[in-house]
Short mmCIF file of N, CA and C in Angstrom, two decimals:
data_model
loop_
_atom_site.label_atom_id
_atom_site.label_comp_id
_atom_site.label_asym_id
_atom_site.label_seq_id
_atom_site.Cartn_x
_atom_site.Cartn_y
_atom_site.Cartn_z
N MET A 334 -50.70 -44.28 -53.63
CA MET A 334 -49.60 -43.44 -54.01
C MET A 334 -49.27 -43.74 -55.46
N HIS A 335 -49.04 -42.72 -56.24
CA HIS A 335 -48.70 -42.85 -57.65
C HIS A 335 -47.30 -42.27 -57.83
N ILE A 336 -46.43 -42.98 -58.53
CA ILE A 336 -45.04 -42.56 -58.70
C ILE A 336 -44.87 -41.70 -59.94
N HIS A 337 -44.22 -40.56 -59.79
CA HIS A 337 -43.84 -39.67 -60.89
C HIS A 337 -42.31 -39.59 -60.90
N LYS A 338 -41.75 -39.13 -62.00
CA LYS A 338 -40.30 -38.92 -62.03
C LYS A 338 -39.88 -37.87 -61.00
N GLN A 339 -40.74 -36.89 -60.75
CA GLN A 339 -40.40 -35.81 -59.83
C GLN A 339 -40.73 -36.16 -58.38
N GLY A 340 -41.50 -37.22 -58.14
CA GLY A 340 -41.91 -37.58 -56.78
C GLY A 340 -43.13 -38.47 -56.79
N TYR A 341 -44.04 -38.25 -55.83
CA TYR A 341 -45.20 -39.11 -55.65
C TYR A 341 -46.48 -38.29 -55.53
N SER A 342 -47.59 -38.87 -55.98
CA SER A 342 -48.91 -38.33 -55.68
C SER A 342 -49.45 -39.13 -54.51
N LEU A 343 -50.13 -38.47 -53.58
CA LEU A 343 -50.65 -39.15 -52.40
C LEU A 343 -52.18 -39.10 -52.42
N TYR A 344 -52.79 -40.27 -52.30
CA TYR A 344 -54.23 -40.43 -52.27
C TYR A 344 -54.64 -41.01 -50.92
N ILE A 345 -55.82 -40.61 -50.43
CA ILE A 345 -56.33 -41.18 -49.18
C ILE A 345 -57.80 -41.53 -49.33
N GLY A 346 -58.25 -42.49 -48.52
CA GLY A 346 -59.67 -42.77 -48.39
C GLY A 346 -60.25 -43.78 -49.34
N GLY A 347 -59.47 -44.38 -50.20
CA GLY A 347 -60.02 -45.38 -51.11
C GLY A 347 -60.16 -46.73 -50.44
N LYS A 348 -60.90 -47.63 -51.09
CA LYS A 348 -61.00 -49.00 -50.58
C LYS A 348 -61.36 -49.95 -51.71
N ILE A 349 -61.07 -51.22 -51.47
CA ILE A 349 -61.41 -52.26 -52.44
C ILE A 349 -62.49 -53.14 -51.84
N GLY A 350 -63.04 -54.02 -52.61
CA GLY A 350 -64.08 -54.92 -52.12
C GLY A 350 -65.28 -54.88 -53.03
N ARG A 351 -66.44 -55.23 -52.48
CA ARG A 351 -67.66 -55.27 -53.29
C ARG A 351 -68.07 -53.88 -53.78
N LYS A 352 -67.76 -52.86 -53.01
CA LYS A 352 -68.09 -51.48 -53.39
C LYS A 352 -66.82 -50.64 -53.35
N PRO A 353 -65.94 -50.81 -54.36
CA PRO A 353 -64.68 -50.06 -54.35
C PRO A 353 -64.91 -48.55 -54.46
N ILE A 354 -64.02 -47.82 -53.83
CA ILE A 354 -64.05 -46.35 -53.87
C ILE A 354 -62.64 -45.87 -54.19
N LEU A 355 -62.55 -44.96 -55.14
CA LEU A 355 -61.25 -44.35 -55.45
C LEU A 355 -60.84 -43.40 -54.34
N GLY A 356 -59.56 -43.38 -54.06
CA GLY A 356 -59.04 -42.44 -53.07
C GLY A 356 -59.05 -41.02 -53.61
N ASN A 357 -58.92 -40.08 -52.71
CA ASN A 357 -58.86 -38.66 -53.05
C ASN A 357 -57.40 -38.22 -53.10
N LYS A 358 -57.01 -37.57 -54.21
CA LYS A 358 -55.64 -37.07 -54.31
C LYS A 358 -55.52 -35.84 -53.42
N ILE A 359 -54.58 -35.90 -52.47
CA ILE A 359 -54.40 -34.75 -51.57
C ILE A 359 -53.11 -34.00 -51.84
N PHE A 360 -52.15 -34.65 -52.48
CA PHE A 360 -50.92 -33.98 -52.89
C PHE A 360 -50.60 -34.43 -54.31
N ALA A 361 -50.40 -33.48 -55.23
CA ALA A 361 -50.15 -33.81 -56.63
C ALA A 361 -48.77 -34.44 -56.81
N VAL A 362 -47.74 -33.77 -56.37
CA VAL A 362 -46.38 -34.32 -56.48
C VAL A 362 -45.59 -33.96 -55.23
N ILE A 363 -45.21 -34.99 -54.49
CA ILE A 363 -44.39 -34.82 -53.29
C ILE A 363 -42.98 -35.28 -53.65
N PRO A 364 -41.96 -34.48 -53.38
CA PRO A 364 -40.60 -34.95 -53.61
C PRO A 364 -40.33 -36.24 -52.82
N GLU A 365 -39.52 -37.10 -53.40
CA GLU A 365 -39.26 -38.40 -52.79
C GLU A 365 -38.83 -38.29 -51.33
N GLN A 366 -37.97 -37.33 -51.02
CA GLN A 366 -37.45 -37.21 -49.66
C GLN A 366 -38.51 -36.75 -48.65
N GLU A 367 -39.67 -36.26 -49.12
CA GLU A 367 -40.74 -35.79 -48.23
C GLU A 367 -41.91 -36.76 -48.14
N ALA A 368 -41.92 -37.81 -48.95
CA ALA A 368 -43.08 -38.70 -49.04
C ALA A 368 -43.40 -39.37 -47.70
N ILE A 369 -42.42 -39.91 -47.03
CA ILE A 369 -42.66 -40.61 -45.77
C ILE A 369 -43.20 -39.65 -44.71
N SER A 370 -42.64 -38.44 -44.64
CA SER A 370 -43.13 -37.50 -43.62
C SER A 370 -44.57 -37.09 -43.90
N HIS A 371 -44.96 -36.97 -45.17
CA HIS A 371 -46.35 -36.64 -45.51
C HIS A 371 -47.28 -37.79 -45.11
N ILE A 372 -46.87 -39.00 -45.34
CA ILE A 372 -47.69 -40.16 -44.93
C ILE A 372 -47.81 -40.20 -43.42
N GLU A 373 -46.73 -39.93 -42.71
CA GLU A 373 -46.78 -39.89 -41.24
C GLU A 373 -47.73 -38.81 -40.75
N ILE A 374 -47.76 -37.66 -41.41
CA ILE A 374 -48.69 -36.59 -41.03
C ILE A 374 -50.14 -37.05 -41.23
N VAL A 375 -50.42 -37.68 -42.37
CA VAL A 375 -51.78 -38.20 -42.63
C VAL A 375 -52.18 -39.19 -41.54
N LEU A 376 -51.29 -40.10 -41.19
CA LEU A 376 -51.60 -41.09 -40.16
C LEU A 376 -51.78 -40.44 -38.79
N HIS A 377 -50.98 -39.42 -38.49
CA HIS A 377 -51.13 -38.70 -37.22
C HIS A 377 -52.52 -38.04 -37.14
N VAL A 378 -52.91 -37.35 -38.20
CA VAL A 378 -54.22 -36.69 -38.22
C VAL A 378 -55.33 -37.73 -38.12
N TYR A 379 -55.20 -38.81 -38.86
CA TYR A 379 -56.19 -39.89 -38.80
C TYR A 379 -56.31 -40.41 -37.37
N ASN A 380 -55.20 -40.68 -36.71
CA ASN A 380 -55.24 -41.20 -35.34
C ASN A 380 -55.87 -40.22 -34.37
N GLN A 381 -55.71 -38.92 -34.60
CA GLN A 381 -56.32 -37.91 -33.74
C GLN A 381 -57.84 -37.85 -33.92
N LEU A 382 -58.31 -38.05 -35.15
CA LEU A 382 -59.72 -37.81 -35.46
C LEU A 382 -60.59 -39.07 -35.47
N ALA A 383 -59.99 -40.23 -35.59
CA ALA A 383 -60.77 -41.46 -35.78
C ALA A 383 -61.34 -41.97 -34.46
N TYR A 384 -62.55 -42.51 -34.56
CA TYR A 384 -63.11 -43.28 -33.46
C TYR A 384 -62.46 -44.65 -33.48
N LYS A 385 -62.58 -45.40 -32.42
CA LYS A 385 -61.98 -46.73 -32.34
C LYS A 385 -62.48 -47.59 -33.50
N ASN A 386 -61.53 -48.20 -34.21
CA ASN A 386 -61.78 -49.10 -35.35
C ASN A 386 -62.41 -48.41 -36.57
N GLU A 387 -62.38 -47.08 -36.62
CA GLU A 387 -62.94 -46.36 -37.77
C GLU A 387 -61.90 -46.27 -38.88
N ARG A 388 -62.28 -46.60 -40.09
CA ARG A 388 -61.37 -46.54 -41.23
C ARG A 388 -61.17 -45.09 -41.66
N ILE A 389 -60.04 -44.85 -42.32
CA ILE A 389 -59.72 -43.48 -42.73
C ILE A 389 -60.78 -42.91 -43.68
N GLY A 390 -61.28 -43.73 -44.59
CA GLY A 390 -62.33 -43.27 -45.50
C GLY A 390 -63.60 -42.88 -44.76
N ASP A 391 -63.91 -43.59 -43.68
CA ASP A 391 -65.09 -43.27 -42.88
C ASP A 391 -64.88 -41.96 -42.10
N VAL A 392 -63.66 -41.72 -41.64
CA VAL A 392 -63.36 -40.45 -40.98
C VAL A 392 -63.57 -39.31 -41.97
N ILE A 393 -63.06 -39.48 -43.18
CA ILE A 393 -63.20 -38.45 -44.21
C ILE A 393 -64.67 -38.22 -44.53
N ASN A 394 -65.45 -39.28 -44.64
CA ASN A 394 -66.89 -39.13 -44.91
C ASN A 394 -67.60 -38.43 -43.76
N ARG A 395 -67.18 -38.69 -42.54
CA ARG A 395 -67.83 -38.12 -41.36
C ARG A 395 -67.54 -36.62 -41.22
N ILE A 396 -66.26 -36.23 -41.39
CA ILE A 396 -65.92 -34.82 -41.15
C ILE A 396 -65.79 -34.02 -42.44
N GLY A 397 -65.70 -34.69 -43.57
CA GLY A 397 -65.55 -34.02 -44.86
C GLY A 397 -64.09 -33.97 -45.29
N LEU A 398 -63.88 -34.13 -46.59
CA LEU A 398 -62.52 -34.13 -47.13
C LEU A 398 -61.81 -32.81 -46.84
N ASN A 399 -62.50 -31.69 -47.01
CA ASN A 399 -61.86 -30.39 -46.79
C ASN A 399 -61.41 -30.22 -45.35
N SER A 400 -62.21 -30.66 -44.39
CA SER A 400 -61.81 -30.57 -42.98
C SER A 400 -60.60 -31.45 -42.70
N PHE A 401 -60.60 -32.66 -43.25
CA PHE A 401 -59.48 -33.57 -43.05
C PHE A 401 -58.22 -32.98 -43.66
N LEU A 402 -58.35 -32.44 -44.87
CA LEU A 402 -57.20 -31.84 -45.54
C LEU A 402 -56.68 -30.62 -44.78
N GLN A 403 -57.56 -29.80 -44.22
CA GLN A 403 -57.13 -28.65 -43.44
C GLN A 403 -56.31 -29.09 -42.22
N GLU A 404 -56.74 -30.16 -41.59
CA GLU A 404 -55.99 -30.70 -40.45
C GLU A 404 -54.60 -31.16 -40.89
N ILE A 405 -54.52 -31.80 -42.03
CA ILE A 405 -53.22 -32.25 -42.56
C ILE A 405 -52.32 -31.06 -42.85
N LEU A 406 -52.86 -30.06 -43.52
CA LEU A 406 -52.06 -28.90 -43.94
C LEU A 406 -51.51 -28.12 -42.75
N GLN A 407 -52.17 -28.20 -41.59
CA GLN A 407 -51.65 -27.53 -40.39
C GLN A 407 -50.34 -28.15 -39.93
N HIS A 408 -50.08 -29.39 -40.32
CA HIS A 408 -48.88 -30.09 -39.88
C HIS A 408 -47.78 -30.16 -40.94
N VAL A 409 -48.10 -29.78 -42.18
CA VAL A 409 -47.11 -29.83 -43.26
C VAL A 409 -46.26 -28.57 -43.23
N PRO A 410 -44.94 -28.73 -43.14
CA PRO A 410 -44.08 -27.55 -43.14
C PRO A 410 -44.18 -26.79 -44.47
N GLU A 411 -44.16 -25.49 -44.40
CA GLU A 411 -44.20 -24.68 -45.63
C GLU A 411 -42.86 -24.74 -46.31
N GLY A 412 -42.92 -24.66 -47.63
CA GLY A 412 -41.65 -24.67 -48.34
C GLY A 412 -41.78 -25.23 -49.63
#
C-alpha cells in the first residue's frame, strides 16, 4: 500500500526474498475511509480462489491478474 494525500494505492501479489517480485497496483487512489473495505474484498476473493497454503501471488499467477481483478471488481461497490 502506498500513501497519497488523497488516499492509498493498493498493490497485490508482491514478495520479498531471494527472488523478489513487485506487487501489481490494482487501485490507484482509494479514499482513506474505503481502504480497509478494499483490503477485505481482496482477502475475501483470495480465500475463495486459493488452494490450501497457496500464496496470493501464486493464485494470481495461476488464474491471471485480469481474472483476479475481475473477481475483486464484482465485490467493490460502485461510486
